[in-house]
Amino acid sequence: MLIVGLGNPGKQYEKTIHNMGFMVTDCLLEKLGRKLDKSGCKAKYCVEYIGGKKQVIAQPQTYMNLSGESVRELMGANKFAPEEVLVVYDDIDLPLGNVRVRREGSGGSHNGMKNIVAECNTTSIPRVRIGVGDERGSRELKDYVLSKVGGEKMRILNTVFDKVAEGIWQYMVDGDFDALMRRLNGKQA
């Protein structure tokens, strides 16, 4: 299985709305006592074996809008089919604290997921969307998703990250996508 957290590399993007995928995978890595100790396929990643199955946890280093290049290369290098991938990313169309897990779908308004769908030539890529709400007001979408998250919003999201990371870990163990959807779909904080 390939677990991909989407985000933008670099200190200036830490704790921004668009880095929710990185933050979830960081939380997952902490639970596993692992670090991203490998580089390749335009990503930082680690390989873990759970229940005898190869698990790759990755953070593309391509910047958000080109995430699909990394996902496609990681899938090819590790011989993962689209249904063996799980992409985690932010979603402004979901209220803060909500999570939506789906087996497939378009990229919606999310440029990173749109690029993954285009590069992998399929909409059949499982995903976990982290609700951040749409509080951009008069700001451009790109300015909003690249803004820092702090205070109460960050406290809520940290609770969500922990629950999502726990759910993904269970999914890595049991491989039961329906159970992952039951565990995570809905309000998590």
Coordinates of N, CA and C in Angstrom, one line a residue:
M1 N 0.8 -1.2 0.0 CA 0.0 0.0 0.0 C 0.9 1.2 0.0
L2 N 0.4 2.3 -0.7 CA 1.1 3.5 -0.8 C 0.3 4.6 -0.1
I3 N 0.8 5.2 1.0 CA 0.1 6.2 1.7 C 0.8 7.5 1.3
V4 N 0.1 8.5 0.7 CA 0.7 9.7 0.2 C 0.0 10.9 0.9
G5 N 0.8 11.7 1.6 CA 0.3 12.9 2.2 C 0.7 14.1 1.3
L6 N -0.3 14.9 0.9 CA 0.1 16.0 0.0 C 0.4 17.3 0.8
G7 N 1.3 18.0 0.2 CA 1.7 19.3 0.7 C 2.8 19.9 -0.1
N8 N 3.3 21.0 0.4 CA 4.4 21.7 -0.3 C 5.7 21.6 0.6
P9 N 6.8 21.3 0.0 CA 8.1 21.2 0.7 C 8.6 22.6 1.1
G10 N 9.3 22.7 2.2 CA 9.9 24.0 2.6 C 9.3 24.5 3.8
K11 N 10.2 25.2 4.6 CA 9.8 25.7 5.9 C 8.7 26.8 5.8
Q12 N 8.7 27.5 4.7 CA 7.7 28.6 4.5 C 6.3 28.0 4.4
Y13 N 6.1 26.7 4.1 CA 4.8 26.1 3.9 C 4.4 25.3 5.1
E14 N 5.2 25.2 6.1 CA 4.8 24.4 7.3 C 3.6 25.0 7.9
K15 N 2.7 24.2 8.4 CA 1.5 24.6 9.1 C 0.6 25.5 8.2
T16 N 0.6 25.3 6.9 CA -0.3 26.0 6.0 C -1.5 25.0 5.7
I17 N -2.6 25.6 5.3 CA -3.8 24.8 4.9 C -3.4 23.7 3.9
H18 N -2.6 24.0 2.9 CA -2.3 23.0 1.9 C -1.4 21.9 2.4
N19 N -0.9 22.0 3.6 CA 0.0 20.9 4.1 C -0.6 19.9 5.0
M20 N -1.9 19.8 5.0 CA -2.7 18.9 5.9 C -2.2 17.5 5.6
G21 N -2.0 17.1 4.4 CA -1.5 15.7 4.1 C -0.2 15.4 4.7
F22 N 0.7 16.4 4.6 CA 2.1 16.2 5.3 C 1.9 16.0 6.8
M23 N 1.0 16.8 7.4 CA 0.8 16.8 8.8 C 0.2 15.5 9.3
V24 N -0.7 14.9 8.5 CA -1.3 13.6 8.8 C -0.2 12.5 8.7
T25 N 0.6 12.5 7.6 CA 1.6 11.5 7.5 C 2.7 11.7 8.5
D26 N 3.0 12.9 8.9 CA 3.9 13.1 10.0 C 3.4 12.4 11.3
C27 N 2.1 12.6 11.6 CA 1.5 12.0 12.8 C 1.5 10.5 12.7
L28 N 1.3 9.9 11.5 CA 1.3 8.5 11.3 C 2.8 8.0 11.5
L29 N 3.7 8.7 10.9 CA 5.1 8.3 11.1 C 5.5 8.3 12.6
E30 N 5.0 9.3 13.3 CA 5.3 9.3 14.7 C 4.7 8.1 15.5
K31 N 3.5 7.7 15.1 CA 2.9 6.5 15.7 C 3.7 5.3 15.4
L32 N 4.3 5.2 14.2 CA 5.0 4.0 13.8 C 6.5 4.1 14.3
G33 N 6.9 5.3 14.8 CA 8.3 5.4 15.2 C 9.3 5.5 14.1
R34 N 8.8 6.0 12.9 CA 9.6 6.0 11.7 C 9.8 7.5 11.2
K35 N 10.7 7.6 10.3 CA 11.0 8.9 9.6 C 11.0 8.6 8.1
L36 N 10.9 9.7 7.4 CA 11.0 9.6 5.9 C 12.5 9.6 5.7
D37 N 13.0 8.4 5.5 CA 14.5 8.1 5.4 C 15.0 7.8 4.0
K38 N 14.1 7.9 3.0 CA 14.5 7.7 1.6 C 14.1 8.8 0.7
S39 N 14.8 9.0 -0.4 CA 14.4 10.0 -1.4 C 14.4 9.3 -2.7
G40 N 13.5 9.6 -3.6 CA 13.4 9.1 -4.9 C 11.9 9.3 -5.4
C41 N 11.7 9.1 -6.7 CA 10.4 9.3 -7.3 C 9.8 10.7 -6.9
K42 N 10.7 11.7 -6.8 CA 10.3 13.1 -6.5 C 9.6 13.1 -5.2
A43 N 10.0 12.3 -4.2 CA 9.4 12.3 -2.9 C 10.4 11.9 -1.8
K44 N 10.0 12.2 -0.6 CA 10.6 11.6 0.6 C 9.7 10.5 1.1
Y45 N 10.2 9.4 1.5 CA 9.4 8.3 1.8 C 10.1 7.3 2.8
C46 N 9.3 6.4 3.3 CA 9.9 5.3 4.1 C 9.1 4.0 3.7
V47 N 9.7 2.9 3.9 CA 9.1 1.6 3.6 C 8.9 0.9 5.0
E48 N 7.8 0.4 5.2 CA 7.4 -0.4 6.4 C 6.7 -1.7 6.0
Y49 N 7.0 -2.7 6.7 CA 6.3 -4.0 6.4 C 5.3 -4.3 7.6
I50 N 4.1 -4.3 7.3 CA 3.0 -4.6 8.3 C 2.3 -5.8 7.9
G51 N 2.2 -6.8 8.7 CA 1.5 -8.1 8.3 C 2.1 -8.7 7.1
G52 N 3.4 -8.5 6.9 CA 4.1 -9.1 5.7 C 3.8 -8.3 4.4
K53 N 3.1 -7.2 4.5 CA 2.8 -6.4 3.3 C 3.6 -5.1 3.3
K54 N 4.1 -4.8 2.1 CA 4.9 -3.6 1.9 C 4.0 -2.4 2.0
Q55 N 4.4 -1.4 2.8 CA 3.7 -0.2 3.0 C 4.7 1.0 2.8
V56 N 4.4 1.9 1.9 CA 5.2 3.0 1.6 C 4.5 4.3 2.0
I57 N 5.1 5.1 2.9 CA 4.5 6.3 3.3 C 5.3 7.4 2.7
A58 N 4.7 8.3 1.9 CA 5.4 9.3 1.1 C 4.9 10.7 1.2
Q59 N 5.8 11.7 1.0 CA 5.4 13.1 0.9 C 6.1 13.6 -0.4
P60 N 5.3 13.8 -1.5 CA 5.9 14.3 -2.7 C 6.6 15.7 -2.5
Q61 N 7.7 15.8 -3.2 CA 8.5 17.1 -3.0 C 8.4 17.9 -4.3
T62 N 7.3 17.7 -5.1 CA 7.1 18.4 -6.4 C 6.4 19.7 -6.2
Y63 N 5.9 20.1 -5.1 CA 5.0 21.1 -4.8 C 3.6 20.6 -5.3
M64 N 2.6 21.1 -4.6 CA 1.2 20.6 -4.7 C 0.7 20.3 -6.1
N65 N 0.9 21.3 -7.0 CA 0.2 21.2 -8.3 C 0.8 20.1 -9.2
L66 N 2.0 19.6 -8.9 CA 2.6 18.5 -9.7 C 2.7 17.2 -8.9
S67 N 1.9 17.0 -7.8 CA 2.0 15.8 -7.0 C 1.8 14.5 -7.8
G68 N 1.0 14.6 -8.9 CA 0.8 13.4 -9.6 C 2.0 12.8 -10.2
E69 N 3.0 13.6 -10.6 CA 4.3 13.0 -11.1 C 4.9 12.1 -10.1
S70 N 4.9 12.5 -8.9 CA 5.5 11.7 -7.8 C 4.7 10.5 -7.5
V71 N 3.4 10.6 -7.4 CA 2.5 9.5 -7.2 C 2.6 8.4 -8.3
R72 N 2.6 8.9 -9.5 CA 2.8 8.0 -10.7 C 4.1 7.2 -10.6
E73 N 5.2 7.9 -10.3 CA 6.5 7.3 -10.2 C 6.6 6.3 -9.0
L74 N 6.0 6.7 -7.9 CA 6.0 5.8 -6.7 C 5.2 4.5 -7.0
M75 N 4.0 4.7 -7.6 CA 3.2 3.5 -8.0 C 4.0 2.6 -8.9
G76 N 4.7 3.1 -9.9 CA 5.4 2.3 -10.9 C 6.6 1.6 -10.2
A77 N 7.4 2.4 -9.4 CA 8.6 1.8 -8.8 C 8.2 0.7 -7.8
N78 N 7.0 0.8 -7.2 CA 6.7 -0.2 -6.1 C 5.6 -1.2 -6.6
K79 N 5.2 -1.0 -7.9 CA 4.2 -1.9 -8.5 C 2.9 -1.9 -7.7
F80 N 2.4 -0.7 -7.3 CA 1.1 -0.5 -6.7 C 0.0 -0.2 -7.7
A81 N -1.1 -0.8 -7.7 CA -2.3 -0.5 -8.5 C -2.9 0.7 -7.9
P82 N -3.7 1.4 -8.6 CA -4.4 2.6 -8.1 C -5.2 2.4 -6.8
E83 N -5.9 1.2 -6.7 CA -6.6 0.9 -5.5 C -5.8 0.6 -4.3
E84 N -4.5 0.5 -4.5 CA -3.5 0.3 -3.4 C -2.9 1.6 -2.9
V85 N -3.4 2.7 -3.4 CA -2.9 4.0 -3.0 C -4.0 4.7 -2.1
L86 N -3.5 5.5 -1.1 CA -4.4 6.3 -0.3 C -3.8 7.7 -0.2
V87 N -4.5 8.7 -0.8 CA -4.0 10.1 -0.8 C -4.7 10.9 0.3
V88 N -3.9 11.6 1.1 CA -4.5 12.4 2.1 C -4.2 13.9 1.8
Y89 N -5.3 14.7 1.9 CA -5.1 16.1 1.5 C -6.2 17.0 2.1
D90 N -6.0 18.3 2.1 CA -6.9 19.3 2.6 C -8.1 19.5 1.6
D91 N -9.2 19.9 2.2 CA -10.4 20.2 1.4 C -11.2 21.4 2.0
I92 N -11.2 22.5 1.2 CA -11.9 23.7 1.7 C -13.4 23.5 1.6
D93 N -13.9 22.6 0.8 CA -15.3 22.3 0.7 C -15.9 21.6 1.8
L94 N -15.1 21.0 2.7 CA -15.6 20.3 3.9 C -15.4 21.2 5.1
P95 N -16.4 21.2 6.0 CA -16.3 22.0 7.2 C -15.1 21.6 8.1
L96 N -14.5 22.5 8.8 CA -13.4 22.3 9.7 C -13.7 21.1 10.6
G97 N -12.8 20.1 10.7 CA -13.0 19.0 11.6 C -13.7 17.8 11.0
N98 N -14.2 18.0 9.8 CA -14.8 16.8 9.1 C -13.8 16.1 8.2
V99 N -14.1 14.8 8.0 CA -13.2 14.0 7.1 C -14.1 13.3 6.2
R100 N -13.7 13.1 4.9 CA -14.4 12.3 3.9 C -13.4 11.4 3.3
V101 N -13.8 10.1 3.4 CA -13.0 9.0 2.8 C -13.8 8.4 1.6
R102 N -13.1 8.3 0.4 CA -13.8 7.8 -0.8 C -12.8 6.9 -1.5
R103 N -13.4 6.0 -2.3 CA -12.6 5.1 -3.1 C -12.2 5.7 -4.4
E104 N -12.9 6.7 -4.9 CA -12.6 7.3 -6.2 C -13.3 8.6 -6.3
G105 N -13.0 9.3 -7.4 CA -13.7 10.6 -7.7 C -12.7 11.5 -8.5
S106 N -13.3 12.6 -8.9 CA -12.5 13.6 -9.6 C -11.6 14.3 -8.6
G107 N -10.7 15.2 -9.1 CA -9.9 16.0 -8.2 C -10.6 17.1 -7.6
G108 N -11.9 17.4 -8.0 CA -12.6 18.5 -7.5 C -11.9 19.8 -7.7
S109 N -11.9 20.7 -6.7 CA -11.2 22.0 -6.8 C -9.8 21.9 -6.4
H110 N -9.3 20.7 -6.0 CA -7.9 20.5 -5.4 C -6.9 20.2 -6.5
N111 N -6.0 21.2 -6.8 CA -5.1 21.0 -7.9 C -4.1 19.9 -7.7
G112 N -3.7 19.5 -6.5 CA -2.9 18.4 -6.3 C -3.6 17.1 -6.7
M113 N -4.8 16.9 -6.3 CA -5.6 15.7 -6.6 C -5.9 15.7 -8.1
K114 N -6.2 16.8 -8.7 CA -6.5 16.9 -10.1 C -5.3 16.4 -10.9
N115 N -4.1 16.8 -10.4 CA -2.8 16.4 -11.1 C -2.6 14.9 -11.0
I116 N -2.9 14.3 -9.8 CA -2.8 12.9 -9.6 C -3.7 12.1 -10.5
V117 N -5.0 12.6 -10.6 CA -5.9 11.9 -11.5 C -5.4 12.0 -12.9
A118 N -4.9 13.1 -13.4 CA -4.4 13.3 -14.7 C -3.2 12.4 -15.0
E119 N -2.2 12.5 -14.1 CA -0.9 11.7 -14.3 C -1.1 10.2 -14.2
C120 N -2.0 9.8 -13.4 CA -2.3 8.3 -13.2 C -3.4 7.8 -14.1
N121 N -4.0 8.8 -14.8 CA -5.0 8.4 -15.8 C -6.2 7.6 -15.2
T122 N -6.6 7.9 -14.0 CA -7.7 7.2 -13.4 C -8.3 8.1 -12.3
T123 N -9.6 7.9 -12.1 CA -10.3 8.6 -10.9 C -10.4 7.6 -9.8
S124 N -9.9 6.3 -10.0 CA -10.1 5.2 -9.0 C -8.9 5.2 -8.0
I125 N -8.7 6.3 -7.4 CA -7.6 6.4 -6.4 C -8.3 6.8 -5.1
P126 N -8.2 5.9 -4.1 CA -8.8 6.2 -2.8 C -8.1 7.4 -2.1
R127 N -9.0 8.1 -1.4 CA -8.5 9.4 -0.8 C -9.1 9.7 0.6
V128 N -8.4 10.4 1.4 CA -8.9 11.0 2.6 C -8.8 12.5 2.6
R129 N -10.0 13.1 2.6 CA -10.0 14.6 2.6 C -10.2 15.2 4.0
I130 N -9.4 16.1 4.3 CA -9.4 16.7 5.7 C -10.1 18.1 5.5
G131 N -11.3 18.3 6.2 CA -12.0 19.5 6.1 C -11.3 20.7 6.8
V132 N -11.1 21.7 6.1 CA -10.5 22.9 6.7 C -11.4 24.1 6.6
G133 N -12.6 24.0 5.9 CA -13.5 25.1 5.8 C -13.0 26.1 4.8
D134 N -13.9 26.9 4.4 CA -13.6 28.0 3.4 C -13.8 29.4 4.1
E135 N -12.7 29.9 4.6 CA -12.8 31.2 5.3 C -11.9 32.2 4.6
R136 N -11.9 32.1 3.3 CA -11.0 32.9 2.5 C -11.5 34.4 2.4
G137 N -12.8 34.5 2.5 CA -13.4 35.9 2.3 C -13.0 36.4 0.9
S138 N -12.4 37.6 0.9 CA -12.1 38.2 -0.4 C -10.7 37.7 -0.9
R139 N -10.0 36.9 -0.2 CA -8.7 36.4 -0.6 C -8.8 35.5 -1.8
E140 N -7.8 35.4 -2.6 CA -7.7 34.4 -3.7 C -7.5 33.1 -3.1
L141 N -8.0 32.0 -3.7 CA -7.9 30.7 -3.2 C -6.5 30.3 -2.9
K142 N -5.6 30.6 -3.8 CA -4.2 30.2 -3.6 C -3.6 30.9 -2.3
D143 N -4.0 32.2 -2.1 CA -3.5 32.8 -0.9 C -4.1 32.2 0.4
Y144 N -5.3 31.8 0.3 CA -6.0 31.1 1.5 C -5.3 29.8 1.8
V145 N -5.1 28.9 0.8 CA -4.6 27.6 1.1 C -3.1 27.6 1.4
L146 N -2.4 28.7 1.2 CA -1.0 28.9 1.6 C -0.9 29.7 2.9
S147 N -2.0 30.0 3.5 CA -2.0 30.7 4.8 C -1.7 29.8 5.9
K148 N -1.1 30.3 7.0 CA -0.8 29.5 8.2 C -2.0 29.3 9.0
V149 N -2.0 28.1 9.7 CA -3.1 27.7 10.5 C -2.5 27.8 12.0
G150 N -3.3 28.4 12.9 CA -2.9 28.5 14.2 C -4.0 28.5 15.2
G151 N -3.8 28.7 16.5 CA -4.8 28.8 17.5 C -5.7 27.7 17.6
E152 N -7.0 28.0 17.8 CA -8.1 27.0 18.0 C -8.2 26.1 16.7
K153 N -8.1 26.7 15.6 CA -8.2 25.9 14.3 C -7.1 24.8 14.3
M154 N -5.9 25.1 14.7 CA -4.8 24.1 14.7 C -5.1 23.1 15.8
R155 N -5.7 23.5 16.9 CA -6.0 22.5 18.0 C -7.0 21.5 17.5
I156 N -8.0 22.0 16.8 CA -9.0 21.1 16.2 C -8.4 20.2 15.2
L157 N -7.6 20.7 14.3 CA -6.9 19.9 13.3 C -6.0 18.9 13.9
N158 N -5.3 19.2 14.9 CA -4.4 18.2 15.5 C -5.2 17.0 16.0
T159 N -6.4 17.2 16.6 CA -7.2 16.1 17.0 C -7.6 15.3 15.8
V160 N -8.0 16.0 14.7 CA -8.3 15.3 13.4 C -7.1 14.5 12.9
F161 N -6.0 15.1 12.9 CA -4.8 14.4 12.4 C -4.5 13.1 13.2
D162 N -4.7 13.1 14.5 CA -4.4 12.0 15.3 C -5.4 10.9 15.0
K163 N -6.7 11.2 14.8 CA -7.7 10.2 14.5 C -7.5 9.6 13.1
V164 N -7.2 10.5 12.2 CA -7.0 10.0 10.8 C -5.7 9.1 10.8
A165 N -4.7 9.5 11.4 CA -3.4 8.7 11.4 C -3.7 7.3 12.1
E166 N -4.5 7.3 13.1 CA -4.9 6.0 13.8 C -5.7 5.2 12.8
G167 N -6.7 5.8 12.1 CA -7.5 5.1 11.2 C -6.7 4.5 10.0
I168 N -5.7 5.3 9.5 CA -4.9 4.8 8.4 C -4.0 3.7 8.9
W169 N -3.5 3.8 10.1 CA -2.7 2.7 10.7 C -3.5 1.4 10.7
Q170 N -4.7 1.5 11.2 CA -5.6 0.3 11.2 C -5.8 -0.2 9.8
Y171 N -6.0 0.7 8.9 CA -6.2 0.2 7.5 C -4.9 -0.5 6.9
M172 N -3.8 0.0 7.3 CA -2.5 -0.6 6.9 C -2.5 -2.1 7.5
V173 N -3.0 -2.2 8.7 CA -3.0 -3.5 9.3 C -4.0 -4.5 8.7
D174 N -5.3 -4.0 8.6 CA -6.4 -4.9 8.2 C -6.7 -4.8 6.7
G175 N -6.3 -3.8 6.0 CA -6.6 -3.6 4.6 C -8.1 -3.5 4.3
D176 N -8.9 -3.1 5.3 CA -10.4 -3.1 5.1 C -10.8 -1.6 4.9
F177 N -11.0 -1.3 3.6 CA -11.3 0.1 3.2 C -12.7 0.5 3.8
D178 N -13.7 -0.4 3.8 CA -15.0 -0.1 4.3 C -14.9 0.3 5.8
A179 N -14.1 -0.4 6.5 CA -13.9 -0.1 8.0 C -13.2 1.3 8.1
L180 N -12.3 1.6 7.2 CA -11.7 2.9 7.2 C -12.7 4.0 7.0
M181 N -13.6 3.8 6.1 CA -14.7 4.8 5.8 C -15.6 4.9 7.0
R182 N -16.0 3.8 7.6 CA -16.8 3.8 8.8 C -16.1 4.6 10.0
R183 N -14.8 4.3 10.1 CA -14.1 4.9 11.2 C -13.9 6.5 11.0
L184 N -13.7 6.9 9.8 CA -13.3 8.3 9.6 C -14.4 9.2 9.0
N185 N -15.3 8.7 8.2 CA -16.2 9.6 7.6 C -17.1 10.4 8.6
G186 N -17.1 11.7 8.5 CA -17.9 12.5 9.4 C -17.0 13.5 10.2
K187 N -17.7 14.0 11.2 CA -17.0 15.0 12.1 C -16.0 14.3 13.0
Q188 N -14.8 14.7 13.1 CA -13.8 14.1 13.9 C -13.3 15.0 15.0
A189 N -13.7 16.2 15.0 CA -13.3 17.2 16.1 C -14.3 18.3 16.2

